[in-house]
Short mmCIF file of C-alpha atoms and ligand atoms in Angstrom, two decimals:
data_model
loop_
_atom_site.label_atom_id
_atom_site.label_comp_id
_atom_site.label_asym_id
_atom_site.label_seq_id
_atom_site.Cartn_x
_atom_site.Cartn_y
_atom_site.Cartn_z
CA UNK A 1203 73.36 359.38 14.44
CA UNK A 1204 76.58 360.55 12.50
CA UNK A 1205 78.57 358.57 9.84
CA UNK A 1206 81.85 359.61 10.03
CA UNK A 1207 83.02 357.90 6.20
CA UNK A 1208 80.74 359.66 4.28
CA UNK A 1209 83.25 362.52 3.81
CA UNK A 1210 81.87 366.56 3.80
CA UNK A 1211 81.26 367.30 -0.08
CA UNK A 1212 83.83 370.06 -1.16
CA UNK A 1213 80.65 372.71 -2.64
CA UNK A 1214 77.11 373.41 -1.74
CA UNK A 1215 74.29 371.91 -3.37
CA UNK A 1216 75.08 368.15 -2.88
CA UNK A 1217 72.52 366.78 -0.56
CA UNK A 1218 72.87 362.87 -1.24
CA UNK A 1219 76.47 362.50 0.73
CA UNK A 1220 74.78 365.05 3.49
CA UNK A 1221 71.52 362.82 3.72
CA UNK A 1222 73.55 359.37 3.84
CA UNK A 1223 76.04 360.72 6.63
CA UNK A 1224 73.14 361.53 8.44
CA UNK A 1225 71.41 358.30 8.13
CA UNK A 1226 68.08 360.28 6.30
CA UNK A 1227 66.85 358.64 3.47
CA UNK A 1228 67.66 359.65 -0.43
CA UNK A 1229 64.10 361.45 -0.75
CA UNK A 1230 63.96 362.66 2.31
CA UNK A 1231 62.68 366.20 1.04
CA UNK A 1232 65.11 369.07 1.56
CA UNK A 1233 65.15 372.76 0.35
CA UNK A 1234 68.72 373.82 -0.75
CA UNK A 1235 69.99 376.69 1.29
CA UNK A 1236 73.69 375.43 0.41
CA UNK A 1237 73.86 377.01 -3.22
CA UNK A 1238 74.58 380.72 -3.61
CA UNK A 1239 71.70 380.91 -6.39
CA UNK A 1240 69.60 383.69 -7.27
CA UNK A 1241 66.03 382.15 -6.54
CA UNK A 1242 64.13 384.40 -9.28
CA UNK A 1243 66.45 382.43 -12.37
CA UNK A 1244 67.08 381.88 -14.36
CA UNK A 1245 65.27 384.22 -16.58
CA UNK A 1246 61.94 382.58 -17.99
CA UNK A 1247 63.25 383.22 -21.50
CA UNK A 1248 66.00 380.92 -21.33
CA UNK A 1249 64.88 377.39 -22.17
CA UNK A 1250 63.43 379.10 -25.40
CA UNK A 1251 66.84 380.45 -26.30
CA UNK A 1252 68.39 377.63 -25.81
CA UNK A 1253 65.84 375.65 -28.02
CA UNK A 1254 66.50 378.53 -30.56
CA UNK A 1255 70.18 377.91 -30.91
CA UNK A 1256 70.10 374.15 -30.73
CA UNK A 1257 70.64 374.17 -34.30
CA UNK A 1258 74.09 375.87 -33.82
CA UNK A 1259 75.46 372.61 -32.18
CA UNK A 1260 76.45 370.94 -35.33
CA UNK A 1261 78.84 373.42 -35.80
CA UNK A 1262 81.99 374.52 -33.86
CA UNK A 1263 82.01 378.07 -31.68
CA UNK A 1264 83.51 381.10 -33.34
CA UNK A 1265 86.76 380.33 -31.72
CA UNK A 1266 87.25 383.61 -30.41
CA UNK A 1267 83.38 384.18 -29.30
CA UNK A 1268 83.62 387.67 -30.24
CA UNK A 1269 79.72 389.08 -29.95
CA UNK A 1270 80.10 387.74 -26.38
CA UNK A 1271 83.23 389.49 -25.59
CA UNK A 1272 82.02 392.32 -26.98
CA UNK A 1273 78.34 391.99 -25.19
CA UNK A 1274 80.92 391.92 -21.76
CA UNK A 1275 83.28 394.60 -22.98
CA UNK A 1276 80.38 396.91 -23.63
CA UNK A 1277 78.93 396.46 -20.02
CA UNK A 1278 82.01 396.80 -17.66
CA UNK A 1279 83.54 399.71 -20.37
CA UNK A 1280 86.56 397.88 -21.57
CA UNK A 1281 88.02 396.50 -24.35
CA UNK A 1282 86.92 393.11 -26.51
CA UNK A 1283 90.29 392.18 -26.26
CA UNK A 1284 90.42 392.72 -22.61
CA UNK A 1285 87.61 389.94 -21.73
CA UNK A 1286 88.58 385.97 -21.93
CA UNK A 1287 85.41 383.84 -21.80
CA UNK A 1288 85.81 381.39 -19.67
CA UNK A 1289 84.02 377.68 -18.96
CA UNK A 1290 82.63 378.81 -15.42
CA UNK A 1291 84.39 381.34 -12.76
CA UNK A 1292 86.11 377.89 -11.95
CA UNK A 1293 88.15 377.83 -15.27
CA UNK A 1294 89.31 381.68 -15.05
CA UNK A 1295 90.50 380.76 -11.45
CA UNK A 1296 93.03 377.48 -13.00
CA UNK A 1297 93.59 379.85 -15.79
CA UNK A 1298 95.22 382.02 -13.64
CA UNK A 1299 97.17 379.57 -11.28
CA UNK A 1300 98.10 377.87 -14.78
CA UNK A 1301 99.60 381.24 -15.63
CA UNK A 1302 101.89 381.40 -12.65
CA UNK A 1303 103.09 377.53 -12.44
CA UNK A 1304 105.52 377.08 -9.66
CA UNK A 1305 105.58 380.50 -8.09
CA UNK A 1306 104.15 381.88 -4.61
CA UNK A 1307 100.66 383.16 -3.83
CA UNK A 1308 98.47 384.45 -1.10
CA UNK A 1309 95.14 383.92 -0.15
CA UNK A 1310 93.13 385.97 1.83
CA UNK A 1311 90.82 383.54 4.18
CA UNK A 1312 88.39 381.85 4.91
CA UNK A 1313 87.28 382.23 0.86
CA UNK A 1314 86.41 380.16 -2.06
CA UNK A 1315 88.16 376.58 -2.06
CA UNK A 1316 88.86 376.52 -5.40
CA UNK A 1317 92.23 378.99 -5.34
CA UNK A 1318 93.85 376.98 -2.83
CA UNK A 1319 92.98 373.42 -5.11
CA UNK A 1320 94.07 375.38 -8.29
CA UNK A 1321 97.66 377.02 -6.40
CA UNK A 1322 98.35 372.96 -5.56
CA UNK A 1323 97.36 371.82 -8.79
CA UNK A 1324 100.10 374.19 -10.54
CA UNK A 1325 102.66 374.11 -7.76
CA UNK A 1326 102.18 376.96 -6.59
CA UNK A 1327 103.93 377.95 -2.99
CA UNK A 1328 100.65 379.43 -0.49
CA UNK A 1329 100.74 381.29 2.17
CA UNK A 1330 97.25 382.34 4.33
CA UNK A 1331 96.38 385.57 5.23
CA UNK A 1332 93.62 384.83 7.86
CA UNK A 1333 90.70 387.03 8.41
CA UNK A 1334 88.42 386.80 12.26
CA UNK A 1335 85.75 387.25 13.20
CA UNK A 1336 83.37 388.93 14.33
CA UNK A 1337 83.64 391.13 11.00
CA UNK A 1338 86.22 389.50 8.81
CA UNK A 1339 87.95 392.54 8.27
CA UNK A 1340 90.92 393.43 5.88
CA UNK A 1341 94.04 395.43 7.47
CA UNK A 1342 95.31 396.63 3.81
CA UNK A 1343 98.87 397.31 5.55
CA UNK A 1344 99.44 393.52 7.03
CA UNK A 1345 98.08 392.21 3.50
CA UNK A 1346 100.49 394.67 2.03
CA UNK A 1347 102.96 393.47 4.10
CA UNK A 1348 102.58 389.83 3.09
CA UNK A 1349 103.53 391.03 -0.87
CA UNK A 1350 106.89 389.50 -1.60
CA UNK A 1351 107.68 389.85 -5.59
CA UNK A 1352 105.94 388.13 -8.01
CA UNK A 1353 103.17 387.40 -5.60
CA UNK A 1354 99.69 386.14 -6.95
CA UNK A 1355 97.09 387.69 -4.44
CA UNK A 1356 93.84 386.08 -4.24
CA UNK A 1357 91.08 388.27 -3.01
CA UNK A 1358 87.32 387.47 -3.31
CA UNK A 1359 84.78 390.43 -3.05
CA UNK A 1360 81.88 390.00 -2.00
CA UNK A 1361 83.59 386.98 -0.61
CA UNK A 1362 82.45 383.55 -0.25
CA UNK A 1363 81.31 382.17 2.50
CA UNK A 1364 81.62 385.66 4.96
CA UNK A 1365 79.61 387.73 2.36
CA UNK A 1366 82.00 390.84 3.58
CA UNK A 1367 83.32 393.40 0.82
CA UNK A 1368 86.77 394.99 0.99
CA UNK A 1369 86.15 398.39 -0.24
CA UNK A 1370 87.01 399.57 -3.38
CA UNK A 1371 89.42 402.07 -2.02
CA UNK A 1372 91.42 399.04 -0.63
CA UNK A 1373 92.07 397.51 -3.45
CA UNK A 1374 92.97 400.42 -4.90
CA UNK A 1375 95.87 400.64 -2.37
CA UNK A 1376 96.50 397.26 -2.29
CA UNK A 1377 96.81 397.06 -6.63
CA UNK A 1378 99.24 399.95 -5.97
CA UNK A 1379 101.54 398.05 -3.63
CA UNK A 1380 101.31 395.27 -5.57
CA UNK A 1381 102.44 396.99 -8.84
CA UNK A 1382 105.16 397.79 -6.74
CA UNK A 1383 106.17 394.45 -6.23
CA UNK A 1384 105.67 393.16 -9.60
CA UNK A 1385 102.40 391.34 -7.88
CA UNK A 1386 99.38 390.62 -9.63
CA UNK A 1387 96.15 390.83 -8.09
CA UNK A 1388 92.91 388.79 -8.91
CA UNK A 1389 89.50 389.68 -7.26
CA UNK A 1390 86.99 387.39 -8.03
CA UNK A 1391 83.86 389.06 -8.00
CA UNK A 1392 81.54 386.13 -9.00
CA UNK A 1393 78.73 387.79 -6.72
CA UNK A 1394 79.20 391.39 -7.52
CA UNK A 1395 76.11 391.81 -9.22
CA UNK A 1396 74.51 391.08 -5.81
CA UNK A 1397 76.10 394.30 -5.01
CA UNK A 1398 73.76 397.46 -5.34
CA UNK A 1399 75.81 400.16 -4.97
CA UNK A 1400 77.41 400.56 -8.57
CA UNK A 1401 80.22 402.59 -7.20
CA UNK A 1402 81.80 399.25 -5.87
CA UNK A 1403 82.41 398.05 -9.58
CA UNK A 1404 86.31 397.63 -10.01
CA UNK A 1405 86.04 397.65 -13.74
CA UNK A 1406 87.18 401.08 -14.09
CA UNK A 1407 90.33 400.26 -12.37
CA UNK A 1408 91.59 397.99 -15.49
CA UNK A 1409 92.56 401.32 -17.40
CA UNK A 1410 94.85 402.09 -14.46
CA UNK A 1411 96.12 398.74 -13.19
CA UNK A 1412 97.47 395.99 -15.22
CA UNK A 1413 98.11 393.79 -12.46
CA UNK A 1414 94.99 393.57 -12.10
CA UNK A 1415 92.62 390.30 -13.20
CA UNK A 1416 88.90 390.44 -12.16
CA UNK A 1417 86.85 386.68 -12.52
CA UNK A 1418 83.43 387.09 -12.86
CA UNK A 1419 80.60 384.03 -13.03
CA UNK A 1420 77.30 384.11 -14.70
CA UNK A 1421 75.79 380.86 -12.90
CA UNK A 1422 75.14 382.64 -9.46
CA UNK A 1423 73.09 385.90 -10.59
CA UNK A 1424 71.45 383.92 -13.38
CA UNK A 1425 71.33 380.34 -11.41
CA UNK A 1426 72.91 378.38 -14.14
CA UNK A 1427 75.16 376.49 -12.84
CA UNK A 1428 74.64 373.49 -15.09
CA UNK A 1429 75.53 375.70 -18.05
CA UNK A 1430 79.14 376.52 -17.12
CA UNK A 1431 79.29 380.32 -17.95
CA UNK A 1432 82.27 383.15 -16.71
CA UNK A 1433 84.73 385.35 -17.91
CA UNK A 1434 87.69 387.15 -17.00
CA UNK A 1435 88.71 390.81 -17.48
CA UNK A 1436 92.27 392.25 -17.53
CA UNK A 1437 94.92 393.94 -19.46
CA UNK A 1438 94.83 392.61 -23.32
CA UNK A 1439 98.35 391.25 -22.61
CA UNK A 1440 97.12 389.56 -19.96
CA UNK A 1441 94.36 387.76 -21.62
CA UNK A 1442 96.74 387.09 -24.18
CA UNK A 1443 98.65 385.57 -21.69
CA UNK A 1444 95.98 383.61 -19.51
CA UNK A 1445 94.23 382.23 -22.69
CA UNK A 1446 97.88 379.97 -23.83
CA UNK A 1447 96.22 377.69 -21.01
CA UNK A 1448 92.42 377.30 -22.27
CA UNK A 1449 91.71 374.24 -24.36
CA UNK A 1450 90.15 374.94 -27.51
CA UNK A 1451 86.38 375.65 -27.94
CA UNK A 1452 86.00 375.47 -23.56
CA UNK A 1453 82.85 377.27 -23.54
CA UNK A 1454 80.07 375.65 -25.61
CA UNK A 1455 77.77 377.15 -28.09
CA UNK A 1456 74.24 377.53 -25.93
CA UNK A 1457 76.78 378.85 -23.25
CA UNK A 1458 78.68 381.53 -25.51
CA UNK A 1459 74.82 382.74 -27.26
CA UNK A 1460 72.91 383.36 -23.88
CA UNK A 1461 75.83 385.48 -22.80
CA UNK A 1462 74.40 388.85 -24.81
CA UNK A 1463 70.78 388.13 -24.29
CA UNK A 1464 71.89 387.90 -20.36
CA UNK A 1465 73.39 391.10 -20.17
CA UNK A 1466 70.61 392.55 -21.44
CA UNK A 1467 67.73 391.56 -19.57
CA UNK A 1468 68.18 394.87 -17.26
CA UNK A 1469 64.76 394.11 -15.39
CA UNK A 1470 66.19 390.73 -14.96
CA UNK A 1471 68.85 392.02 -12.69
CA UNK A 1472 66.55 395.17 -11.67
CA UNK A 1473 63.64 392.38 -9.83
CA UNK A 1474 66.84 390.21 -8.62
CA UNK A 1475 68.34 393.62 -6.65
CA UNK A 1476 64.85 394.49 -5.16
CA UNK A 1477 64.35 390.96 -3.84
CA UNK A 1478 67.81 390.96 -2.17
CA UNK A 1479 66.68 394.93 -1.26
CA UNK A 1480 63.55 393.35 0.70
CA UNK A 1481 64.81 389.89 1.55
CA UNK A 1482 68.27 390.52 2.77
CA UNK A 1483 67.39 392.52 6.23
CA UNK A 1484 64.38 390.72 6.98
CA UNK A 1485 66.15 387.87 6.74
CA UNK A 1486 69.61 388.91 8.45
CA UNK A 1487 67.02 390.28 12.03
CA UNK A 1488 65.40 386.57 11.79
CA UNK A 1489 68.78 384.89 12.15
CA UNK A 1490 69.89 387.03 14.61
CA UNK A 1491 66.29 386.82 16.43
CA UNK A 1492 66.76 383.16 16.34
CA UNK A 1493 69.60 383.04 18.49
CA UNK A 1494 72.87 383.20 15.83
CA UNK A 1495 75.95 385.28 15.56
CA UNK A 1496 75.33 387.04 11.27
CA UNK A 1497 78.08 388.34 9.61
CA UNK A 1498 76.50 391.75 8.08
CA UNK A 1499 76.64 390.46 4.34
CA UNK A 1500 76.54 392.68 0.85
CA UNK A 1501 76.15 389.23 -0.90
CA UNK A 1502 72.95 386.69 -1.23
CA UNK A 1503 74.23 384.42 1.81
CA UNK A 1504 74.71 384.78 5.38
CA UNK A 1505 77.59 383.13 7.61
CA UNK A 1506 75.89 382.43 10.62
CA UNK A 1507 76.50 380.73 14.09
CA UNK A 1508 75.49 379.49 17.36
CA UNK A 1509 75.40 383.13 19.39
CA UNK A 1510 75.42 381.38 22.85
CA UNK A 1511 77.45 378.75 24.70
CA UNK A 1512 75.40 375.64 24.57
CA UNK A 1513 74.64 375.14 28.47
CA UNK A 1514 73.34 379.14 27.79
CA UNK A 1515 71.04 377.87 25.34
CA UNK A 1516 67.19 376.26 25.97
CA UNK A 1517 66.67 372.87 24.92
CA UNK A 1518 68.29 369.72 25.27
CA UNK A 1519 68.16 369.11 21.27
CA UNK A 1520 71.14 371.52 20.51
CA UNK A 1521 73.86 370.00 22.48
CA UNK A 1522 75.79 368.42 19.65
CA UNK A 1523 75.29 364.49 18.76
CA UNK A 1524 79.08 364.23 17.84
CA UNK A 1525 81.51 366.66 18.39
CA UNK A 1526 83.33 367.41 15.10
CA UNK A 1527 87.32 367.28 15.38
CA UNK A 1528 88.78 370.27 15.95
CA UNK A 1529 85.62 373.05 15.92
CA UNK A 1530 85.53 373.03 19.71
CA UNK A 1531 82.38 373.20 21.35
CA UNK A 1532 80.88 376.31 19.34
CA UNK A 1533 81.96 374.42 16.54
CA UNK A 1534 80.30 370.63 17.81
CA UNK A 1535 77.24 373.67 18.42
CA UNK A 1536 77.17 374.43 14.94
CA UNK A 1537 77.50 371.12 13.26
CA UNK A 1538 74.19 369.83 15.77
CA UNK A 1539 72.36 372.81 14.49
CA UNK A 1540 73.73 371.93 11.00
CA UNK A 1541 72.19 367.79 11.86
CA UNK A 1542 68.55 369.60 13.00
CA UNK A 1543 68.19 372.10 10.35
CA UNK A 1544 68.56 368.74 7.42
CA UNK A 1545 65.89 366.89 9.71
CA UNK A 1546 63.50 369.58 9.24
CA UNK A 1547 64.40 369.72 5.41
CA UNK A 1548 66.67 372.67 5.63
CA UNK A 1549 69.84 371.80 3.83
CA UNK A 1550 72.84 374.58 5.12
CA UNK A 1551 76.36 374.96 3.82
CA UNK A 1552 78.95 373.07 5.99
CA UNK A 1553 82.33 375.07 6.43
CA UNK A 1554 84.64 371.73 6.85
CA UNK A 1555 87.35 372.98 4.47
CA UNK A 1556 87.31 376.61 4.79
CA UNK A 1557 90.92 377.67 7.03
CA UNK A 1558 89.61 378.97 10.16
CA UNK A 1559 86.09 378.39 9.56
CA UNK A 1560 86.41 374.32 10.49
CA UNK A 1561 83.17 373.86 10.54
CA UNK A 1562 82.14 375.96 13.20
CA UNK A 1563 79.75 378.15 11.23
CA UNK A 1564 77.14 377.62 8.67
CA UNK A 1565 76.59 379.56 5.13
CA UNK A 1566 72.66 379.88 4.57
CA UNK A 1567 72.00 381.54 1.38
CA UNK A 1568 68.77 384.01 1.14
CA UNK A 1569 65.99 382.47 -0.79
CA UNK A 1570 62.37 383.93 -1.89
CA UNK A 1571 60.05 384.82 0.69
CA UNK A 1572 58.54 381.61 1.42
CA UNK A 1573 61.58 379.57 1.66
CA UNK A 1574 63.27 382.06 3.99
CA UNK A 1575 60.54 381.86 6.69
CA UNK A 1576 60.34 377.88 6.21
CA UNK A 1577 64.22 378.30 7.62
CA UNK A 1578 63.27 380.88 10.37
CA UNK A 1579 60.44 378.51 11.03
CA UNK A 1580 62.55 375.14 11.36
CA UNK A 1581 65.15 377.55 13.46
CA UNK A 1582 62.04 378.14 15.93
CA UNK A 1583 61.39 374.56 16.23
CA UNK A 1584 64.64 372.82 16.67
CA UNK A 1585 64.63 374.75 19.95
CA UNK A 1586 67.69 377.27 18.82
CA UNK A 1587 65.41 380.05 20.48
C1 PLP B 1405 83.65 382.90 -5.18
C2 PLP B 1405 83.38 381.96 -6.30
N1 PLP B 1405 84.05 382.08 -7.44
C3 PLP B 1405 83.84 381.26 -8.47
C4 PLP B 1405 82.92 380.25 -8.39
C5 PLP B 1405 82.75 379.34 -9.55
O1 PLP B 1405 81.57 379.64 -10.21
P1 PLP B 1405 81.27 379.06 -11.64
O2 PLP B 1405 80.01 378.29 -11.51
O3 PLP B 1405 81.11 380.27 -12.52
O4 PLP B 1405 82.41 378.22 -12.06
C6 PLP B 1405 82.19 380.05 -7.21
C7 PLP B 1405 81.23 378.97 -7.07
O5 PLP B 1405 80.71 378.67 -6.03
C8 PLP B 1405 82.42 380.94 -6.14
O6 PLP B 1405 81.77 380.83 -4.97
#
């Protein structure tokens, strides 16, 4: 049974408004497949830390949180002056919009919410440039194409929720059309580190391109979402520029102190890429073996959906229990599948809110071992086989 006013939460993670529009009790025990987390974090050294610099809250942050700018500068191989800390990915991304109050932007979709709620927030004019399936891939001329002057292009790589990454020779062509525009260009690369290849990094492309602002999060690789932890790279007139919007003081103390001890933990990051390494295909051929369509991800999530009509498919317990307004029937297909997977205490991502997604797929991010065969296991059982 559905309950249509309990409305879709806008982010992952939230499974009391999910449990109460499906009529399931509050502690009706679900594993979280809905946040983009890294299972391993955070590091084990953390709460210690933390403890450790407790006695720093009395006082106000260094204002301009120089040894953590400096801790960033030193690992993407720019300037201190060239990295804005920021309260969470989130608060580089209104930064920006904040920035560029009342002009036009475009965002490449289906992506991260958040630009589109920021571009309204500042009055900022939108236009869409829609991605399809079945690989989500960017045409670098059409995008190119869409560049009027002044243009604010949102681009998210690897991006959220298709887990598809626009190489780096793209952007490269695309921050060179934009220059020519007078455009500015922000990637938000809060899941690069999920990336293994090294050669992907865009970082080096700051010494060429000043039109160029990369957002970067610390709460996905090092699950710490509570803690409110990003940053923001670009030219140091840039920064100069984006930080007239910050309030004062925006990222606390414990936040701005773990941000060198982070970066440092290299075995940290080095157990995080093996698990993805050994986690990532095996999971990827269960989905598919299970019956769903996977977009071939570089991130820690899969989008994922119904491969087969439903009247194709065995099993009565897939046909959807009410179809959802405008996903058509794959889509009804998907939110059934979405109903099951909660009843066997697998919470998914909805896509209700992502342009062009409507609903009609399902983000399932990759979780240790155990977890990941509990989901292949509850696939197997609500009949999607
Ligand atoms: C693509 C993307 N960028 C930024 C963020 C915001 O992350 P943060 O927790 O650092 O604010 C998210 C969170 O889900 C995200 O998916």
């Amino acid at each position: 049974m559905t309950c249509d006013v309990t409305p879709w939460p806008a982010h992952g993670g939230q499974a009391a408004p999910l449990l109460a529009r499906y009529g399931l009790p509050p502690d009706h025990p679900v594993t979280d497949f809905s946040a983009n987390l890294n299972p391993l974090g955070p590091p084990v050294w953390v709460p210690a830390r933390l403890a450790a610099a407790a006695e720093g809250l009395s006082r106000y942050p260094a204002p301009d949180y120089r040894a953590a700018r400096e801790a960033i500068a030193r690992e993407a191989g720019v300037a201190a002056e060239q990295v804005l800390l920021t309260n969470g990915g989130a608060e580089a991304i209104f930064l920006v919009a904040a920035a560029h109050a009342g002009g036009r932007a475009v965002i490449v979709q289906p992506t991260f919410t958040e630009y589109a709620r920021a571009c309204r927030a500042f009055g900022i004019a939108v236009d869409d440039l829609s991605l399809a399936p079945p690989d989500f891939s960017l045409d670098p001329e059409r995008l190119g194409a869409s560049l009027a002057p002044d243009t604010l292009l949102f681009l998210c790589r690897p991006n959220n929720p298709t887990g598809t990454l626009v190489p780096r020779e793209t952007v490269q062509r695309l921050l060179t059309q934009a220059a020519m525009h007078d455009c500015r260009v922000v990637v938000d690369e809060a899941f690069i580190d999920f990336v293994t290849s090294p050669e992907e990094s865009l970082a080096p492309l700051l010494a060429r391109f000043d039109n160029l602002i990369l957002l970067r999060s610390l709460t996905k690789l090092y699950a710490l979402p509570g803690l409110r932890l990003g940053y923001l790279l670009a030219s140091e007139s840039l920064v100069r520029q984006l930080q007239v919007g910050q309030p004062p003081w925006s990222v606390n103390h414990l936040a701005a102190e773990l941000v060198a001890p982070l970066l440092a933990d290299s075995a940290f990051l080095a157990r995080t890429r093996q698990w993805l390494a050994d986690e990532q295909p095996r999971l990827q051929a269960g989905l598919a073996g299970a019956g769903l369509e996977v977009i071939p991800s570089r991130a820690n999530f899969f989008l994922v959906r119904p491969a087969m009509e439903p009247e194709s498919m065995t099993g009565q317990s897939l046909k959807p229990m009410t179809q959802e307004p405008g996903t058509g029937r794959r889509g009804g297909h998907s939110g059934a599948l979405f109903e099951r997977l909660l009843r066997f205490g697998i919470l998914a991502r909805h896509t209700h809110g992502f342009p062009g997604l409507d609903g009609g797929w399902l983000r399932l991010a990759l979780r240790d071992r155990d977890a990941n065969a509990r989901l292949l296991a509850a696939l197997d059982e609500g009949g999607v086989r």
